[in-house]
Structures are given as C-alpha cells and as structure tokens.
Short mmCIF file of C-alpha atoms in Angstrom, two decimals:
data_model
loop_
_atom_site.label_atom_id
_atom_site.label_comp_id
_atom_site.label_asym_id
_atom_site.label_seq_id
_atom_site.Cartn_x
_atom_site.Cartn_y
_atom_site.Cartn_z
CA MET X 1 35.63 106.35 -6.71
CA THR X 2 34.28 104.08 -9.50
CA GLN X 3 33.17 105.76 -12.07
CA GLN X 4 28.87 105.76 -11.65
CA PRO X 5 27.79 103.29 -15.09
CA GLN X 6 25.26 105.98 -17.35
CA TRP X 7 22.79 102.72 -18.00
CA GLY X 8 22.64 102.98 -13.37
CA ILE X 9 22.20 106.79 -13.50
CA SER X 10 19.43 106.60 -16.02
CA LEU X 11 18.07 103.69 -14.08
CA SER X 12 18.04 105.20 -10.96
CA ARG X 13 15.56 108.19 -11.99
CA PHE X 14 12.33 105.75 -12.08
CA PHE X 15 13.76 106.14 -7.61
CA VAL X 16 11.54 108.26 -5.64
CA ILE X 17 13.23 106.59 -2.28
CA PRO X 18 16.49 106.35 -1.31
CA GLN X 19 19.10 103.71 -2.28
CA ARG X 20 19.85 103.93 2.31
CA VAL X 21 15.53 104.44 2.87
CA ILE X 22 15.17 100.85 0.23
CA LEU X 23 18.10 99.14 1.73
CA ALA X 24 16.44 99.16 5.32
CA ILE X 25 13.60 98.13 4.12
CA MET X 26 14.44 95.80 3.16
CA GLY X 27 16.93 94.52 6.32
CA PHE X 28 13.77 95.35 7.38
CA LEU X 29 11.87 92.96 5.81
CA ALA X 30 14.76 89.95 5.91
CA ILE X 31 14.16 90.56 9.85
CA LEU X 32 10.55 90.18 9.54
CA ASN X 33 10.81 87.25 7.47
CA ALA X 34 13.63 85.49 9.74
CA TYR X 35 11.51 86.03 12.91
CA THR X 36 8.48 84.12 11.64
CA MET X 37 10.48 81.37 9.83
CA ARG X 38 11.46 81.34 13.87
CA VAL X 39 8.98 81.83 15.92
CA CYS X 40 5.87 80.02 13.79
CA LEU X 41 7.42 76.96 15.42
CA SER X 42 6.38 77.96 19.35
CA GLN X 43 2.38 77.95 17.95
CA ALA X 44 2.13 74.52 16.46
CA ILE X 45 4.08 72.74 19.30
CA THR X 46 1.17 73.53 20.47
CA VAL X 47 -0.90 71.78 18.14
CA LEU X 48 1.84 69.12 18.19
CA VAL X 49 2.03 67.26 21.39
CA ILE X 50 -0.47 65.60 23.49
CA LYS X 51 -1.68 68.08 25.58
CA LYS X 52 -0.89 67.73 28.95
CA ASN X 53 -3.26 67.73 32.75
CA SER X 54 -1.78 69.02 35.95
CA THR X 55 -2.17 67.48 38.60
CA ASP X 56 -1.54 69.73 41.02
CA ASP X 57 -3.73 70.66 44.12
CA ASP X 58 -3.48 74.61 43.79
CA SER X 59 -6.49 75.85 42.43
CA GLU X 60 -4.13 79.01 40.56
CA ALA X 61 -1.74 76.34 39.32
CA ILE X 62 -3.65 76.31 35.11
CA CYS X 63 -6.50 78.61 34.43
CA GLU X 64 -9.74 76.52 33.48
CA PRO X 65 -11.04 77.65 29.80
CA ASP X 66 -13.63 80.55 29.64
CA ASN X 67 -15.32 82.55 26.71
CA LEU X 68 -11.81 85.35 25.80
CA ASP X 69 -11.72 82.32 23.06
CA GLU X 70 -13.27 78.82 21.42
CA GLY X 71 -11.82 77.01 23.83
CA ALA X 72 -8.04 75.81 24.51
CA SER X 73 -6.31 73.37 22.22
CA ASN X 74 -6.73 69.98 22.43
CA GLY X 75 -3.23 69.14 21.51
CA GLY X 76 -1.79 66.18 18.86
CA ASN X 77 -0.12 63.31 18.35
CA PHE X 78 3.60 64.01 19.40
CA ASP X 79 4.39 62.25 23.47
CA TRP X 80 7.16 64.72 24.01
CA SER X 81 7.93 66.11 27.30
CA GLU X 82 8.57 69.71 29.01
CA GLU X 83 12.04 69.09 29.05
CA LEU X 84 12.15 67.52 24.72
CA GLN X 85 9.87 70.60 24.10
CA GLY X 86 12.51 72.55 25.41
CA LEU X 87 15.47 71.20 23.95
CA ILE X 88 13.10 71.39 20.77
CA LEU X 89 12.94 74.30 20.67
CA SER X 90 15.88 75.99 22.14
CA SER X 91 17.87 73.95 19.71
CA PHE X 92 17.72 76.79 16.58
CA TYR X 93 20.20 78.72 18.55
CA ILE X 94 22.97 75.92 18.66
CA GLY X 95 22.99 76.83 14.68
CA TYR X 96 22.70 79.75 15.64
CA ILE X 97 25.50 80.55 17.53
CA VAL X 98 28.36 78.86 15.60
CA THR X 99 27.63 81.43 12.01
CA HIS X 100 27.56 84.76 14.02
CA ILE X 101 31.36 85.42 14.62
CA PRO X 102 32.46 83.65 10.56
CA GLY X 103 28.85 86.19 9.29
CA GLY X 104 30.61 89.48 10.18
CA LEU X 105 34.07 88.33 9.38
CA LEU X 106 32.67 87.65 5.53
CA ALA X 107 30.06 89.90 6.07
CA GLU X 108 32.96 92.33 6.53
CA LYS X 109 35.98 91.27 3.87
CA PHE X 110 33.37 90.81 1.17
CA GLY X 111 30.34 92.99 2.05
CA GLY X 112 27.15 91.97 3.80
CA LYS X 113 24.51 91.36 0.63
CA TRP X 114 25.66 88.06 -0.08
CA THR X 115 26.00 87.15 3.25
CA LEU X 116 22.41 87.96 5.01
CA GLY X 117 20.52 87.30 1.08
CA ILE X 118 22.05 83.75 1.69
CA GLY X 119 21.75 82.75 4.54
CA ILE X 120 17.54 84.07 5.01
CA LEU X 121 17.78 81.68 1.61
CA SER X 122 18.91 78.94 3.74
CA THR X 123 16.84 79.49 6.25
CA ALA X 124 13.22 79.24 4.42
CA VAL X 125 14.76 75.75 3.03
CA PHE X 126 15.19 74.38 6.08
CA THR X 127 11.52 76.16 7.17
CA MET X 128 9.96 73.99 4.57
CA LEU X 129 11.28 70.65 4.79
CA THR X 130 10.72 71.08 8.67
CA PRO X 131 7.28 69.35 8.35
CA LEU X 132 8.99 66.31 5.79
CA ALA X 133 11.83 65.73 8.91
CA ILE X 134 8.10 66.08 11.05
CA GLU X 135 6.63 63.46 10.03
CA LYS X 136 9.63 60.84 8.80
CA GLY X 137 11.81 62.02 11.45
CA GLY X 138 9.64 62.87 14.00
CA SER X 139 11.60 65.52 16.85
CA ASP X 140 14.59 63.68 16.42
CA TRP X 141 14.72 65.13 12.92
CA LEU X 142 12.83 68.13 13.96
CA ILE X 143 16.27 68.86 15.63
CA VAL X 144 18.56 68.79 13.06
CA THR X 145 15.91 70.67 10.88
CA ARG X 146 15.93 73.63 13.29
CA VAL X 147 19.41 74.00 13.84
CA LEU X 148 20.60 73.96 10.03
CA MET X 149 17.81 76.13 9.76
CA GLY X 150 19.88 78.25 12.84
CA LEU X 151 23.21 78.25 10.91
CA GLY X 152 21.19 79.72 8.36
CA GLU X 153 20.24 82.79 10.63
CA GLY X 154 23.09 83.69 12.92
CA THR X 155 24.23 85.87 9.45
CA THR X 156 21.47 88.53 9.95
CA PHE X 157 22.94 90.75 12.64
CA PRO X 158 26.24 90.77 12.25
CA ALA X 159 26.22 91.06 7.73
CA LEU X 160 23.03 93.96 8.08
CA SER X 161 25.57 95.45 10.66
CA VAL X 162 27.58 96.01 7.90
CA LEU X 163 25.75 96.43 5.59
CA LEU X 164 24.39 100.24 7.75
CA ALA X 165 27.37 101.54 8.35
CA ALA X 166 28.04 102.22 4.87
CA TRP X 167 24.37 102.81 4.14
CA VAL X 168 23.71 105.11 7.16
CA PRO X 169 25.39 108.36 8.07
CA ALA X 170 25.59 108.73 12.19
CA ASN X 171 22.37 111.60 12.37
CA GLU X 172 20.80 109.34 10.37
CA ARG X 173 21.16 106.01 12.30
CA GLY X 174 18.46 105.78 15.29
CA LYS X 175 15.73 106.03 12.48
CA LEU X 176 16.67 104.10 10.11
CA GLY X 177 18.47 100.99 13.09
CA ALA X 178 14.82 101.47 14.43
CA LEU X 179 14.16 100.39 12.23
CA VAL X 180 15.38 97.61 9.93
CA LEU X 181 15.16 95.95 14.27
CA GLY X 182 11.84 96.25 15.23
CA GLY X 183 12.05 93.43 11.96
CA GLY X 184 11.19 91.13 14.94
CA GLN X 185 8.77 92.34 16.58
CA VAL X 186 6.81 92.99 13.15
CA GLY X 187 8.34 89.00 12.53
CA THR X 188 7.06 87.89 15.48
CA ILE X 189 3.47 89.11 15.79
CA MET X 190 3.18 88.11 11.98
CA GLY X 191 4.15 85.38 13.42
CA ASN X 192 2.20 84.19 15.90
CA LEU X 193 -0.87 85.98 14.80
CA LEU X 194 -0.74 84.08 10.93
CA SER X 195 0.67 80.92 12.70
CA GLY X 196 -3.01 80.95 15.17
CA VAL X 197 -4.73 80.86 12.45
CA PHE X 198 -3.27 79.13 9.38
CA ILE X 199 -3.14 76.21 11.45
CA ASP X 200 -6.43 76.74 12.81
CA ALA X 201 -7.70 76.76 9.23
CA TYR X 202 -5.42 74.51 6.96
CA GLY X 203 -2.85 72.83 9.05
CA TRP X 204 0.52 73.32 11.31
CA GLU X 205 2.99 71.89 8.21
CA PHE X 206 0.41 75.24 6.25
CA VAL X 207 2.41 77.73 7.98
CA PHE X 208 5.78 75.96 7.58
CA TYR X 209 4.90 76.33 3.94
CA PHE X 210 3.66 79.66 3.82
CA PHE X 211 6.49 81.96 5.90
CA GLY X 212 9.94 80.15 4.29
CA GLY X 213 8.41 80.81 0.50
CA LEU X 214 8.49 84.90 1.82
CA GLY X 215 11.43 83.79 2.85
CA CYS X 216 12.80 82.87 -0.66
CA ILE X 217 10.47 85.54 -2.59
CA TRP X 218 12.70 88.62 -0.47
CA PHE X 219 15.88 87.17 -1.54
CA ALA X 220 14.84 87.73 -5.62
CA ILE X 221 14.44 90.93 -4.76
CA PHE X 222 17.13 91.77 -2.50
CA VAL X 223 20.38 90.25 -4.82
CA PHE X 224 18.93 92.98 -7.37
CA LEU X 225 17.50 96.00 -5.04
CA CYS X 226 20.32 95.86 -2.21
CA TYR X 227 24.19 96.11 -2.84
CA SER X 228 27.26 96.07 0.02
CA ASP X 229 27.79 99.02 -0.21
CA PRO X 230 27.12 102.48 -2.44
CA VAL X 231 30.33 102.59 -4.46
CA SER X 232 29.42 99.36 -5.54
CA HIS X 233 25.94 100.30 -6.58
CA PRO X 234 25.14 101.10 -10.18
CA PHE X 235 22.21 103.00 -10.27
CA ILE X 236 21.95 105.02 -7.16
CA LYS X 237 21.03 108.94 -7.61
CA PRO X 238 24.17 110.86 -7.83
CA SER X 239 22.75 113.39 -5.51
CA GLU X 240 22.65 110.28 -2.44
CA ARG X 241 25.93 108.76 -3.63
CA GLU X 242 27.70 112.81 -3.30
CA TYR X 243 25.86 113.28 0.13
CA LEU X 244 26.63 109.44 1.73
CA THR X 245 30.50 110.69 0.24
CA LYS X 246 29.80 113.84 2.99
CA GLU X 247 28.26 112.40 5.48
CA ILE X 248 29.53 108.86 5.54
CA GLY X 249 33.86 110.01 3.84
CA THR X 250 34.38 106.90 2.64
CA ILE X 251 31.94 104.81 1.61
CA SER X 252 33.69 102.48 -0.51
CA ARG X 253 33.91 99.00 1.87
CA ASN X 254 37.54 98.82 2.86
CA GLU X 255 38.92 95.90 1.04
CA ASN X 256 42.28 96.47 2.63
CA LEU X 257 40.69 96.23 6.57
CA PRO X 258 43.47 95.27 8.93
CA PRO X 259 43.18 91.51 10.26
CA THR X 260 40.31 92.06 12.89
CA PRO X 261 41.81 93.46 17.17
CA TRP X 262 41.00 91.19 18.56
CA SER X 263 43.26 91.34 22.08
CA ALA X 264 41.61 94.97 22.04
CA ILE X 265 37.65 94.50 21.59
CA LEU X 266 37.84 91.69 23.84
CA THR X 267 39.75 93.44 26.93
CA ASN X 268 37.61 96.51 25.82
CA LEU X 269 35.46 97.58 29.75
CA PRO X 270 32.42 99.26 27.41
CA MET X 271 32.90 96.27 24.71
CA PHE X 272 31.90 93.64 28.48
CA ALA X 273 29.43 96.10 29.68
CA LEU X 274 27.19 95.78 26.05
CA VAL X 275 27.47 91.71 26.76
CA ALA X 276 25.81 92.15 29.36
CA ALA X 277 23.40 94.75 28.22
CA GLN X 278 22.67 92.06 25.63
CA ILE X 279 22.50 88.26 27.51
CA GLY X 280 19.46 90.22 29.25
CA HIS X 281 17.83 91.47 27.04
CA ASP X 282 18.10 88.56 25.07
CA TRP X 283 17.06 86.05 28.49
CA GLY X 284 14.26 88.41 28.45
CA PHE X 285 13.61 88.35 25.28
CA TYR X 286 13.61 85.09 24.44
CA ILE X 287 12.00 83.09 27.37
CA MET X 288 8.77 85.39 25.25
CA VAL X 289 9.74 84.62 21.69
CA THR X 290 9.53 80.95 22.47
CA ASP X 291 7.99 80.40 25.19
CA LEU X 292 5.04 82.89 25.68
CA PRO X 293 2.31 80.93 23.12
CA LYS X 294 3.40 77.85 25.53
CA TYR X 295 2.75 80.10 29.34
CA MET X 296 -0.99 80.67 27.27
CA ALA X 297 -1.55 77.95 25.59
CA ASP X 298 -0.56 75.17 28.94
CA VAL X 299 -1.27 77.98 31.71
CA LEU X 300 -3.83 80.32 30.21
CA GLN X 301 -5.53 77.46 28.22
CA PHE X 302 -6.27 79.82 25.50
CA SER X 303 -7.10 78.17 22.42
CA ILE X 304 -4.95 78.39 19.01
CA LYS X 305 -6.11 80.99 17.38
CA ALA X 306 -6.29 83.61 20.44
CA ASN X 307 -3.50 82.38 21.23
CA GLY X 308 -2.47 83.84 18.16
CA LEU X 309 -3.76 86.96 18.56
CA TYR X 310 -3.01 87.33 21.85
CA SER X 311 1.04 86.42 22.03
CA SER X 312 1.33 89.02 19.15
CA LEU X 313 -0.73 92.08 21.31
CA PRO X 314 2.73 92.58 23.23
CA TYR X 315 5.29 92.57 19.96
CA ILE X 316 2.95 95.79 18.44
CA MET X 317 3.21 97.40 21.23
CA MET X 318 7.33 96.02 21.29
CA TRP X 319 7.15 97.36 17.82
CA ILE X 320 6.16 101.05 17.51
CA VAL X 321 7.81 101.73 20.77
CA SER X 322 11.33 100.57 19.24
CA VAL X 323 10.79 102.96 16.08
CA GLY X 324 9.46 106.09 17.59
CA SER X 325 12.58 105.36 20.31
CA GLY X 326 14.70 105.28 18.22
CA PHE X 327 13.41 108.98 16.52
CA VAL X 328 13.47 110.44 20.59
CA ALA X 329 17.14 109.02 19.92
CA ASP X 330 17.84 110.90 16.82
CA PHE X 331 16.96 114.01 18.83
CA LEU X 332 18.11 113.79 21.95
CA ILE X 333 21.42 113.33 20.89
CA ARG X 334 21.18 115.74 17.49
CA LYS X 335 19.72 118.80 19.58
CA GLY X 336 22.39 117.83 22.48
CA VAL X 337 19.96 117.13 25.46
CA MET X 338 22.00 114.91 25.38
CA SER X 339 25.43 112.62 24.60
CA THR X 340 25.84 109.72 22.20
CA THR X 341 26.47 106.82 25.53
CA ASN X 342 23.91 108.84 27.65
CA THR X 343 21.02 107.90 25.88
CA ARG X 344 21.97 104.60 25.04
CA LYS X 345 22.49 103.77 28.41
CA VAL X 346 19.02 105.34 29.34
CA MET X 347 17.32 103.91 26.83
CA THR X 348 18.63 100.61 27.24
CA GLY X 349 17.98 100.70 31.85
CA LEU X 350 14.38 101.91 30.32
CA ALA X 351 13.98 98.46 27.76
CA ALA X 352 15.76 96.53 31.24
CA PHE X 353 13.92 98.09 34.79
CA GLY X 354 10.61 97.97 33.40
CA PRO X 355 9.71 94.55 31.80
CA ALA X 356 11.32 92.81 34.31
CA ILE X 357 8.61 94.84 37.18
CA PHE X 358 5.93 93.66 34.17
CA MET X 359 6.51 90.16 33.64
CA VAL X 360 6.68 89.60 37.41
CA GLY X 361 3.89 91.62 37.81
CA ALA X 362 2.15 89.19 35.14
CA SER X 363 2.39 86.58 37.21
CA TYR X 364 0.35 87.38 40.17
CA ALA X 365 -2.06 88.08 37.70
CA GLY X 366 -3.48 84.96 38.49
CA CYS X 367 -6.56 84.06 35.42
CA ASP X 368 -7.16 87.21 35.01
CA ARG X 369 -6.47 86.91 31.01
CA VAL X 370 -6.88 90.06 30.10
CA LEU X 371 -5.10 91.78 33.15
CA VAL X 372 -1.97 89.10 32.49
CA VAL X 373 -2.06 90.52 28.45
CA VAL X 374 -1.91 94.19 29.56
CA LEU X 375 1.11 92.90 31.25
CA PHE X 376 2.92 91.29 29.08
CA THR X 377 2.46 94.29 26.23
CA ILE X 378 3.63 97.06 28.45
CA CYS X 379 6.53 94.61 29.82
CA MET X 380 7.43 94.31 26.08
CA GLY X 381 7.43 97.52 24.59
CA LEU X 382 9.68 99.04 26.79
CA MET X 383 11.67 95.88 25.81
CA GLY X 384 11.12 97.25 22.80
CA ALA X 385 13.42 100.73 23.66
CA TYR X 386 16.98 98.50 23.78
CA TYR X 387 17.00 99.16 20.11
CA ALA X 388 17.55 102.83 20.19
CA GLY X 389 20.23 101.27 22.76
CA MET X 390 22.15 99.36 23.42
CA LYS X 391 21.60 97.97 20.48
CA LEU X 392 22.83 100.50 18.20
CA SER X 393 26.13 100.63 21.18
CA PRO X 394 28.38 97.83 18.15
CA LEU X 395 28.48 100.82 15.45
CA ASP X 396 28.00 104.16 17.41
CA MET X 397 31.61 102.18 18.89
CA SER X 398 33.34 101.05 15.45
CA PRO X 399 31.83 101.66 12.32
CA ASN X 400 34.76 99.27 10.84
CA TYR X 401 34.02 96.21 12.56
CA ALA X 402 29.96 96.99 13.64
CA GLY X 403 29.65 92.93 12.15
CA THR X 404 32.13 91.72 14.86
CA LEU X 405 31.01 93.41 17.87
CA MET X 406 27.55 92.45 16.88
CA ALA X 407 28.50 88.66 15.54
CA ILE X 408 30.28 88.56 19.25
CA THR X 409 26.96 90.55 21.07
CA ASN X 410 24.15 88.74 19.52
CA GLY X 411 26.13 85.21 18.81
CA ILE X 412 27.49 85.58 23.49
CA GLY X 413 23.92 86.38 23.82
CA ALA X 414 21.94 83.90 21.19
CA ILE X 415 23.15 81.34 24.08
CA THR X 416 20.28 82.77 26.05
CA GLY X 417 18.21 81.23 23.30
CA VAL X 418 20.32 77.29 23.85
CA ILE X 419 19.46 77.88 27.62
CA THR X 420 16.08 79.42 28.10
CA PRO X 421 14.03 77.41 26.47
CA TYR X 422 15.49 74.28 28.37
CA LEU X 423 15.48 75.59 31.18
CA VAL X 424 11.91 76.55 31.07
CA GLY X 425 10.42 73.04 30.11
CA VAL X 426 12.80 71.73 33.32
CA MET X 427 11.70 74.38 35.48
CA THR X 428 8.61 73.60 34.35
CA PRO X 429 7.06 69.79 34.79
CA ASN X 430 4.03 70.32 35.28
CA ALA X 431 3.07 73.83 32.93
CA SER X 432 1.92 75.33 36.19
CA LEU X 433 1.91 78.44 37.36
CA LEU X 434 3.95 78.95 40.18
CA GLU X 435 6.23 76.81 38.53
CA TRP X 436 6.39 79.87 35.76
CA ARG X 437 6.79 81.75 38.40
CA LEU X 438 10.40 80.89 39.26
CA VAL X 439 11.39 81.58 35.41
CA PHE X 440 10.03 85.50 35.67
CA TRP X 441 11.29 85.65 38.83
CA VAL X 442 14.63 84.52 37.70
CA ALA X 443 14.41 86.49 34.93
CA PHE X 444 14.32 90.03 36.98
CA GLY X 445 17.24 88.92 37.59
CA VAL X 446 18.93 88.83 34.84
CA LEU X 447 17.15 91.91 33.48
CA CYS X 448 18.63 93.60 36.12
CA ILE X 449 21.66 93.07 37.18
CA THR X 450 23.05 93.11 33.51
CA ALA X 451 21.25 96.32 33.09
CA VAL X 452 23.42 98.19 36.11
CA ILE X 453 26.69 96.82 34.73
CA TYR X 454 25.43 98.26 30.63
CA CYS X 455 24.77 101.83 32.68
CA MET X 456 27.78 102.10 34.42
CA TRP X 457 30.34 100.80 31.90
CA ALA X 458 28.44 101.28 28.14
CA SER X 459 29.94 104.25 25.39
CA GLY X 460 28.60 105.47 23.00
CA GLU X 461 31.81 106.64 21.65
CA VAL X 462 34.64 105.46 18.76
CA GLN X 463 37.25 103.60 20.98
CA PRO X 464 40.22 103.08 19.83
CA PHE X 465 40.16 99.13 18.42
CA ASN X 466 38.15 100.67 15.49
CA ASN X 467 41.26 103.12 13.84
CA PRO X 468 44.41 99.96 13.54
CA PRO X 469 47.79 101.29 12.82
CA ILE X 470 47.51 101.89 9.14
CA GLN X 471 50.01 99.30 7.07
CA PRO X 472 51.10 101.60 3.48
CA ARG X 473 53.85 99.82 3.06
CA THR X 474 52.71 97.83 -0.34
CA VAL X 475 51.03 100.23 -1.70
CA ASP X 476 54.08 103.41 -1.44
CA PHE X 477 56.28 100.72 -2.30
CA GLU X 478 54.42 100.16 -5.78
CA ALA X 479 53.62 103.81 -6.32
CA GLN X 480 57.33 104.42 -5.85
CA GLU X 481 58.68 101.79 -8.15
CA ARG X 482 56.17 103.16 -10.20
CA LYS X 483 58.26 106.64 -10.13
CA TYR X 484 61.43 104.95 -10.12
CA GLY X 485 60.65 102.88 -13.01
CA ALA X 486 59.17 105.56 -14.91
CA GLY X 487 62.96 108.37 -13.77
CA LYS X 488 64.55 105.49 -14.94
CA SER X 489 62.53 105.09 -18.88
CA ARG X 490 63.02 108.41 -19.11
CA GLY X 491 66.92 108.47 -18.37
CA MET X 492 66.68 106.05 -20.68
CA GLU X 493 65.78 108.15 -23.86
CA ARG X 494 67.55 110.79 -22.11
CA SER X 495 71.25 109.30 -22.84
CA SER X 496 69.76 107.36 -26.05
#
C-alpha cells in the first residue's frame, strides 16, 4: 500500500467528516448540478414559445386559469411547434447516450475523479452559452448546444459508480448510494422551483448563467477535496483508511484490471433484467422531468412562478423517499430480513407499479389542480424507491466493472430520453388533457412490463464476470527474473 504523506496525515485532523462521506456529498452535489442544468430549459421553454390556444371542443381539453396562480404564462416570441419543442428537449439525451460507455471505461482505467469533474465542467460551460445560442441561432443552435451539454453529462453516473465502488463499504451502500443518487431529485426541485422564480424576476437568460456558474464552482471544490480512491487520497485519516481496507478489501484502484468481459456481461440474464428496469424507470422519469412543466403550463394553465412551485413538489417527495428507502434497504439486508436480491426487487416493484397507477390517475383528475398535484407528488414519491432498488444493482453485481454496467444500463435507458419528449410532442399536437392521458397510459404499460421482467430475473449477488481469470504472468516473470538475476550475481561473486 502507498505510504501516506506526513503532511496529509497532519491535514486530516482538520476534517471531522469522513472522506467517504465528503465524497458522497460532493457526488450528491454533482448530480444536483447536472440536473439543474438539464431541466431548467423545461421551464424556460414555456416562456420562449408563442402560447398555443387549443381549438379542441372538449371542455376538459385545456383548463381555465383560476385563482391558484397569478394568471397563465403568455409565452414568448418563438413559433416552435410541439413536435419541434419535443426535439429540442430530447436533443440533450442524444449526446448523453454517446459518452456513457466511454465514460465508464475511462473511469475504470484512470479513476472517476477527472472523468466526473471534466464532464460536469463542460456541461456548465455550454449551459452558460445557451442564451447566446438561442439569440444567435434559434432552435438549430439550441439543439447543438444541448447535444454538447449531453456529451459532458453522460460521464456522470458511470464515473460516480466507479467512485462509490472504490469508497463505499457494502453495509453503507444503501444510505450513501441513495444520498448521492438523490441529487437528481433535489436538482430537479431546484431546477424547477428556482427557474420559475428567476424567470419571473430576472428573465429566462438568468437561469442558464446561474446554474452554469454553480457547476463551475462545484468543479473547483471537487478537484481539491476528492480523489479516485482512498489510497491516492493524501489527507484521509489513517483510521478511515484502515477501516476501508478491512471492509472493501483492496482499496486501491486495480490499474491492471483485465479487459471488460463484454460477452459475459451482455449474455448475463440479470443484466437483461437490470436494463429492462432502467428503461421503465427512465421512461416514466423523463416524461415527468422533461414534460411535467409543459403539462402544468399548457393543460393546467399555471403561471411560470406557480409552475415552478408545483412542478417541484413531486421531486421533494421523491427525494425524501429515495433517502428513506436507502436506510430501510440497508436495515433489511443487515438484519437478514431479506436478501440483497429480494430487497432490490421489492424496492423496484414499489417504484414502478405505484407511479404507473398514480400517473394515470392524475390524468383522470381533470382540472382539479390540487388533486392533480397531490397525485403527481405521490407518483414521484414512490418512484424514489428505485434508488435503493435497481439503481444499486450495478454495485451489487460487479464492483470491478460497476462503471461499465452503469454505463450500459444508464446509456440504454437514456435512449428513452430521446424518444419520450419527442413522442410526447407528436402525441400532443393540441396540448390537450385527452392527448396527455394517452401519454400516461403508454407510460403505465412500459413501467409495469419492465418491472415484471426485473422482479423475475434480477440479482443482487456478485456475478461471475466480476472476477475474470487472473493473469499474473508478467508479474511472475519479472519476479523470476529478479530472483534469477540475484542468484546469478551471487554465484559470480563466489566464483570470483
């Protein structure tokens, strides 16, 4: 094990919080920043485009504004169709998909620190350039900018999986993993809530400068505080280093990790189940995170400030449930109440069937705004259990290749981020309640079918491909050469 520098040991005394918890907090803030930058356009686009007036004769097609807000949003100057808006909102995920697997491979080879940090920094830079792109190039430049943002952010989850595998012991994986992944909900809350307030007070351009600036600040703090693994961390407490050595085993990053066993991974049945669950989760989640503000504005006729508030409430509940479910999952596994596999299945089933029911129920609540917001809040709250369920399966199945597994599952799941916003735009040309109801019924089917597949074939156990055949030949030959050379030297000395 690498010797820890004396200055690092001295500096470690100033840190009260363990370094693995600091890493988890910074990971939480990484995802938080990623999501605020991702979702703020969903609020901004409601004031960028010319407001559409429905010609549907059904009285329930679009609700009338009432005294729950200060009047519906009047829209902006861009004449973008619902289909084009769907393409704009989905364009982020085109880039997002591309860098998942490269991000996982880079993180496994070189460590997660710089893979994660540079990805978030590049996303922040393009976020701040978004107003310029809209003003100079309209929808075309906006789409290009969003694709570039996605390229940067695509490394986030694979890199974090590698970092968590190196830093978090199995008995803390539920709560620290849920803490980190809960950044998605808090980021969505902040992105929706603050965007509504900022757009109302300062204009739509401000949100991109604000959230992009926060991403740059996060990067500066992260590169100082966090490292890829405990061995390379110079100012970790020696006691924590020893604890992680005991709990995780080898805490140094395996720089001689054998090539990724692609064939074994891609033919593994629990891996198929994991991918299915990821598709279901992302289908439901991306409809909500990308298009819920549009539903609130177009159908329920909320003002931009009210839209930000009511769009954020479901994610407050989702964050509470995601963190709480992490503690419950750890308790169930630690006390032997359920196996890791069954715990992940129960949490995943709860996070799929519950949201499917309440999502459809919200569409039948009509223009009862309070009931709609309550049903969407329950829907997204239950979805928070995913983060103690299938979201932790890559760490359970393969600590050595967690980054690759997360890259495959998250990358395939992110394809739904391209499909769903565009599909919603195609399915809702008049932005009416009846058209949106069909959108939610499709999501119901996808969530239920994929959850059944996961509950049948998923696994929370380490898979055989995690430990490919060891290849120590080069090490053995070097050792033999040193031994032979030393023996030969001694023989020459005796003969002389």
